[in-house]
XYZ file of C-alpha atoms in Angstrom:
263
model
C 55.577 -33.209 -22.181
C 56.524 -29.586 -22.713
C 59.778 -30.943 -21.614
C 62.083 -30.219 -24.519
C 60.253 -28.391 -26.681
C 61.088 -24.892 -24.429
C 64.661 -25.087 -25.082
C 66.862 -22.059 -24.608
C 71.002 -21.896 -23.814
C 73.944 -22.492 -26.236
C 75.812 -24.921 -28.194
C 75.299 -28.033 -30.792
C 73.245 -31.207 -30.161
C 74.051 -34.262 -29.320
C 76.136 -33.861 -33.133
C 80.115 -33.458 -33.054
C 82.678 -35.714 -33.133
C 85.421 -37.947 -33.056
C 88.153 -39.156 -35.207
C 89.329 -42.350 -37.244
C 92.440 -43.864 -37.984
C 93.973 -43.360 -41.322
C 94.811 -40.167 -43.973
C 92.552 -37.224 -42.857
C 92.931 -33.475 -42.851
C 92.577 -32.571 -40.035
C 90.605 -29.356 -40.751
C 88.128 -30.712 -43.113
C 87.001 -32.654 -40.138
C 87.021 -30.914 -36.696
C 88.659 -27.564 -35.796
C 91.184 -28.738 -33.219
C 91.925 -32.567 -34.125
C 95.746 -33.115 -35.423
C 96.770 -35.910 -37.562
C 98.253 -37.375 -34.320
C 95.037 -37.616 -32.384
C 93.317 -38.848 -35.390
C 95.464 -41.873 -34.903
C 95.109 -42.130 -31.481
C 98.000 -40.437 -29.909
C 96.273 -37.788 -27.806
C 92.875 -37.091 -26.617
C 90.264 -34.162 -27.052
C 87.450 -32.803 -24.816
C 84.622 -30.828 -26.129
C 82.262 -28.735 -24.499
C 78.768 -27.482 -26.400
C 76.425 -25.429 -24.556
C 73.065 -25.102 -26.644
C 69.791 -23.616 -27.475
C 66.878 -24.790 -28.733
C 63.276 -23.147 -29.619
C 60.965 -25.527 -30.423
C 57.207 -25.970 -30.973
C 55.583 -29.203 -29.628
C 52.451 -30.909 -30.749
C 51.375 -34.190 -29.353
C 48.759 -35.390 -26.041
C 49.471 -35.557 -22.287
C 46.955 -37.808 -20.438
C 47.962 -38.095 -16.945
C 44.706 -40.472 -14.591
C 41.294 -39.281 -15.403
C 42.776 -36.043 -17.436
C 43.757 -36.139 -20.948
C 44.704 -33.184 -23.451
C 46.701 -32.238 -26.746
C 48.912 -29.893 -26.391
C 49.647 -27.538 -29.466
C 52.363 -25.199 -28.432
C 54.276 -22.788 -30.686
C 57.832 -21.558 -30.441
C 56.412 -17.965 -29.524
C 54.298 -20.097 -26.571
C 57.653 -21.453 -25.780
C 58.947 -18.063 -25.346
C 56.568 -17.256 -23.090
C 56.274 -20.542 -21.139
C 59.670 -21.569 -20.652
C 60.320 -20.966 -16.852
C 64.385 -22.425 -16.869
C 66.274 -24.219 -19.397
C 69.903 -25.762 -19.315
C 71.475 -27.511 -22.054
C 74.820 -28.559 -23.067
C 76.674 -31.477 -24.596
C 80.550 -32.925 -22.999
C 82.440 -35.491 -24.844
C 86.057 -37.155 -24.734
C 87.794 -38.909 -27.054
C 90.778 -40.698 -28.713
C 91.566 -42.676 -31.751
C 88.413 -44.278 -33.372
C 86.363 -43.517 -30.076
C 84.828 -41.179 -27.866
C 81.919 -40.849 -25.303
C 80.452 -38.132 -23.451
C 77.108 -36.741 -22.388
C 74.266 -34.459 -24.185
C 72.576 -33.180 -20.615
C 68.333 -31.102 -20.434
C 66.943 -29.500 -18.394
C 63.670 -27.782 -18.362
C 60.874 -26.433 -15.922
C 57.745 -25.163 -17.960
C 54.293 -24.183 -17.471
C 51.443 -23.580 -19.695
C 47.609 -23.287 -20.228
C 45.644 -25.151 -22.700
C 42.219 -24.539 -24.146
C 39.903 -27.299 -22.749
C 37.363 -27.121 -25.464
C 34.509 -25.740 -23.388
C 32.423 -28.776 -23.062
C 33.432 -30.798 -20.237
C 36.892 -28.251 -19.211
C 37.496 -24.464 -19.964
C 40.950 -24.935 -19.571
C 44.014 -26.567 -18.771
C 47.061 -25.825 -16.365
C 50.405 -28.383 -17.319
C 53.313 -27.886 -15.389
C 56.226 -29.799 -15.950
C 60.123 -30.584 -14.911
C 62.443 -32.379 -16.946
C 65.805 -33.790 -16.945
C 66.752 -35.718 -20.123
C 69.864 -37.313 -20.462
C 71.723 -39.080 -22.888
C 75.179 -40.971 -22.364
C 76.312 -41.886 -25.799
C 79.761 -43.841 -27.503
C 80.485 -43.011 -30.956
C 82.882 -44.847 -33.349
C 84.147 -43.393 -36.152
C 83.494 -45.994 -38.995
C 84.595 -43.602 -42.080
C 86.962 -40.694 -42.361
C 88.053 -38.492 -45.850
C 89.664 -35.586 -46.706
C 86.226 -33.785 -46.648
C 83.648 -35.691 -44.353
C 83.639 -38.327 -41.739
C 80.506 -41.137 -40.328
C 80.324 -42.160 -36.606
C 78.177 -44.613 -35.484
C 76.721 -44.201 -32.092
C 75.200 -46.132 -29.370
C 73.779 -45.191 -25.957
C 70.747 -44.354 -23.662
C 68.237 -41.509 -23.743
C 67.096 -40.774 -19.455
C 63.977 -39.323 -18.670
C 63.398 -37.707 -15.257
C 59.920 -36.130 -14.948
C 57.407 -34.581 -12.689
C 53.884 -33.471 -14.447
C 51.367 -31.673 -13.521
C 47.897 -30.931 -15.094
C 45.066 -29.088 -13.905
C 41.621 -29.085 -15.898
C 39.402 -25.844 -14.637
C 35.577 -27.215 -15.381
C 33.068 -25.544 -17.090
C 30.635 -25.299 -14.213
C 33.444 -23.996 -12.000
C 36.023 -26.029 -9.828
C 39.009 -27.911 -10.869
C 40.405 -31.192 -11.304
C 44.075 -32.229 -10.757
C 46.881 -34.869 -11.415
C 50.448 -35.270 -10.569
C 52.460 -38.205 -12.170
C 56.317 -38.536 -11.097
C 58.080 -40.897 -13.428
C 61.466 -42.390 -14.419
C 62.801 -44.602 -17.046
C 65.469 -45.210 -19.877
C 65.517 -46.046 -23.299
C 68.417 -47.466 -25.609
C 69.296 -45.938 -28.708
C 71.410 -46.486 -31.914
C 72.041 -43.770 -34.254
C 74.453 -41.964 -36.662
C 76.496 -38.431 -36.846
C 78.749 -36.925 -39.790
C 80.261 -34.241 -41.378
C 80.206 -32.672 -44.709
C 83.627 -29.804 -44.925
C 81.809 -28.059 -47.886
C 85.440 -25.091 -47.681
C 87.928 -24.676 -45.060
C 85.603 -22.904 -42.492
C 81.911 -23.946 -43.702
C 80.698 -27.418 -42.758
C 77.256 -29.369 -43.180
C 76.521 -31.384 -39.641
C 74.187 -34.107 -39.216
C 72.794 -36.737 -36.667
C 70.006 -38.837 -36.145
C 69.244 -41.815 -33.255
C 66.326 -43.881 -32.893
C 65.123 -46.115 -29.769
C 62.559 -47.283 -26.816
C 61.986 -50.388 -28.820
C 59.409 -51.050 -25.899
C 61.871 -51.337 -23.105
C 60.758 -48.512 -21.453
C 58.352 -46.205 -24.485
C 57.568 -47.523 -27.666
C 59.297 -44.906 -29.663
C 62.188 -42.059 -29.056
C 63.912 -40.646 -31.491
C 65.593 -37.421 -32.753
C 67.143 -35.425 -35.676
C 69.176 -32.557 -36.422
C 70.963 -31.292 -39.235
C 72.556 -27.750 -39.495
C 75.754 -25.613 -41.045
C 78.982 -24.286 -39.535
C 81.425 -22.197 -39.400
C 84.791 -22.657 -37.910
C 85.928 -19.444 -35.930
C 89.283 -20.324 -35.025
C 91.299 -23.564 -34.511
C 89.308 -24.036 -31.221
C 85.393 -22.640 -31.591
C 82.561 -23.383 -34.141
C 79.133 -22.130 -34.309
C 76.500 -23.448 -35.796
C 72.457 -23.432 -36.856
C 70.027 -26.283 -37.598
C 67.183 -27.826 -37.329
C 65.805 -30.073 -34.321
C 63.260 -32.867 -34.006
C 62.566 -34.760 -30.746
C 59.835 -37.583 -30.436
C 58.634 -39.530 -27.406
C 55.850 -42.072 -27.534
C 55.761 -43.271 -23.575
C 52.895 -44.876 -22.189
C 52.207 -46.230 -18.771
C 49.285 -47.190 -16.756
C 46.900 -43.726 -17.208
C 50.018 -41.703 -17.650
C 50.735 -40.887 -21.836
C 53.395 -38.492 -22.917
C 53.035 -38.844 -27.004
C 54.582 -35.372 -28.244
C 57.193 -34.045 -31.286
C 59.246 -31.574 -30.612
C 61.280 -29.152 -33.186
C 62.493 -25.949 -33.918
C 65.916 -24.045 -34.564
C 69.149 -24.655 -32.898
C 71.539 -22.183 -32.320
C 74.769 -23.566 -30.721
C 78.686 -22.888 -29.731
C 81.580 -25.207 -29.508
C 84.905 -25.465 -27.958
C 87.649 -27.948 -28.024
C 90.539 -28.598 -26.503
């Protein structure tokens, strides 16, 4: 899965939010929400394009072929044929939804260990998605909690190519599709009127479709106006899929780098 490690465009992740009921400023917790919408009277839209540069570690086995992949964020540099990324998300009062959309097409080689394989060839394409609701469950002055709910998508097509020693190759293709529920969390920490500490985490698979996905970021903000943040962090991605002789068992992270507008 070189899938999400090679991750390069603009905006947060999956890690902004919505609004609760009650007494909250409303710049201490979002750029653009007014008291009004905090109580439900009118709704906001976000959009979050984003990038992400990422080393992966993990194994790919795909039939007879089988190989751990070790790839750093300079490899992913290098590697990273296309990448779009971007987050869209609507809300009002207590609730919002939206969609944190991937896309990647990589391609890499691998050391094979020079016994059986000089190398490998992995070529991969990669849409994740993940349609989320969020509630907000706590809102102060200074920081707010949302719980969240949803699905994480997997559309893939993998490749990998093992050149033997002796000469020759040997190749697999695997074409797969599945879904996994998640739960998870999101929040905000106002630490002055323009810096803020952001934070989310979701966890899933469960063994409805892999045994284990989860993911993590955490980063710091700065309001530019009543309408735009930025913001940098730190992202973790982990997949644990297994199914018939295709495994995709990998960890992605690295730094995120992303911009945000409201409206």
């Amino acid at each position: 899965m070189k899938l999400i490690p090679l991750l390069l465009t603009l905006g947060f992740t999956s890690t902004t939010y919505t609004v609760l009921g009650g007494t909250v400023d409303a710049k201490a917790v979002t750029p653009l929400q007014t008291q009004d919408a905090v109580e439900g009277d009118e709704w906001w839209f976000r959009i979050a394009p984003y990038s992400w540069l990422a080393a992966m570690e993990g194994d790919v086995s795909i039939g007879r072929l089988s190989t751990p992949v070790d790839i750093s964020m300079g490899d992913t540099l290098d590697s990273l044929d296309m990448a779009y990324m971007g987050v869209v998300e609507a809300g009002v009062g207590r609730w919002s939804a939206g969609l944190d959309v991937v896309y990647a097409k990589t391609s890499q080689d691998f050391a094979g260990g020079g016994f059986l394989f000089n190398s490998f060839r992995f070529e991969q394409k990669q849409w994740l998605l993940t349609p989320f609701i969020a509630f907000r469950a706590i809102a102060t002055d200074r920081c707010y909690l949302d719980l969240l709910a949803g699905a994480r998508v997997t559309l893939l097509e993998s490749g990998l190519t093992g050149r033997l020693v002796g000469g020759g190759e040997v190749s697999a293709e695997q074409e797969v599709d599945f879904a996994d529920p998640i739960i998870g969390l999101r929040g905000q920490v106002s630490l002055t009127d323009k810096l803020f500490i952001r934070y989310s985490g979701d966890i899933g698979g469960f063994g409805a479709s892999s045994r284990l996905v989860w993911q993590g970021f955490c980063g710091l903000g700065v309001r530019v106006s009543e309408n735009v943040s930025v913001a940098a962090g730190y992202r973790g991605l982990g997949m644990d899929y297994r199914k018939g002789g295709f495994t995709l068992d990998t960890v992605s992270h690295g730094p995120v780098l992303g911009l945000e507008a409201r409206f």
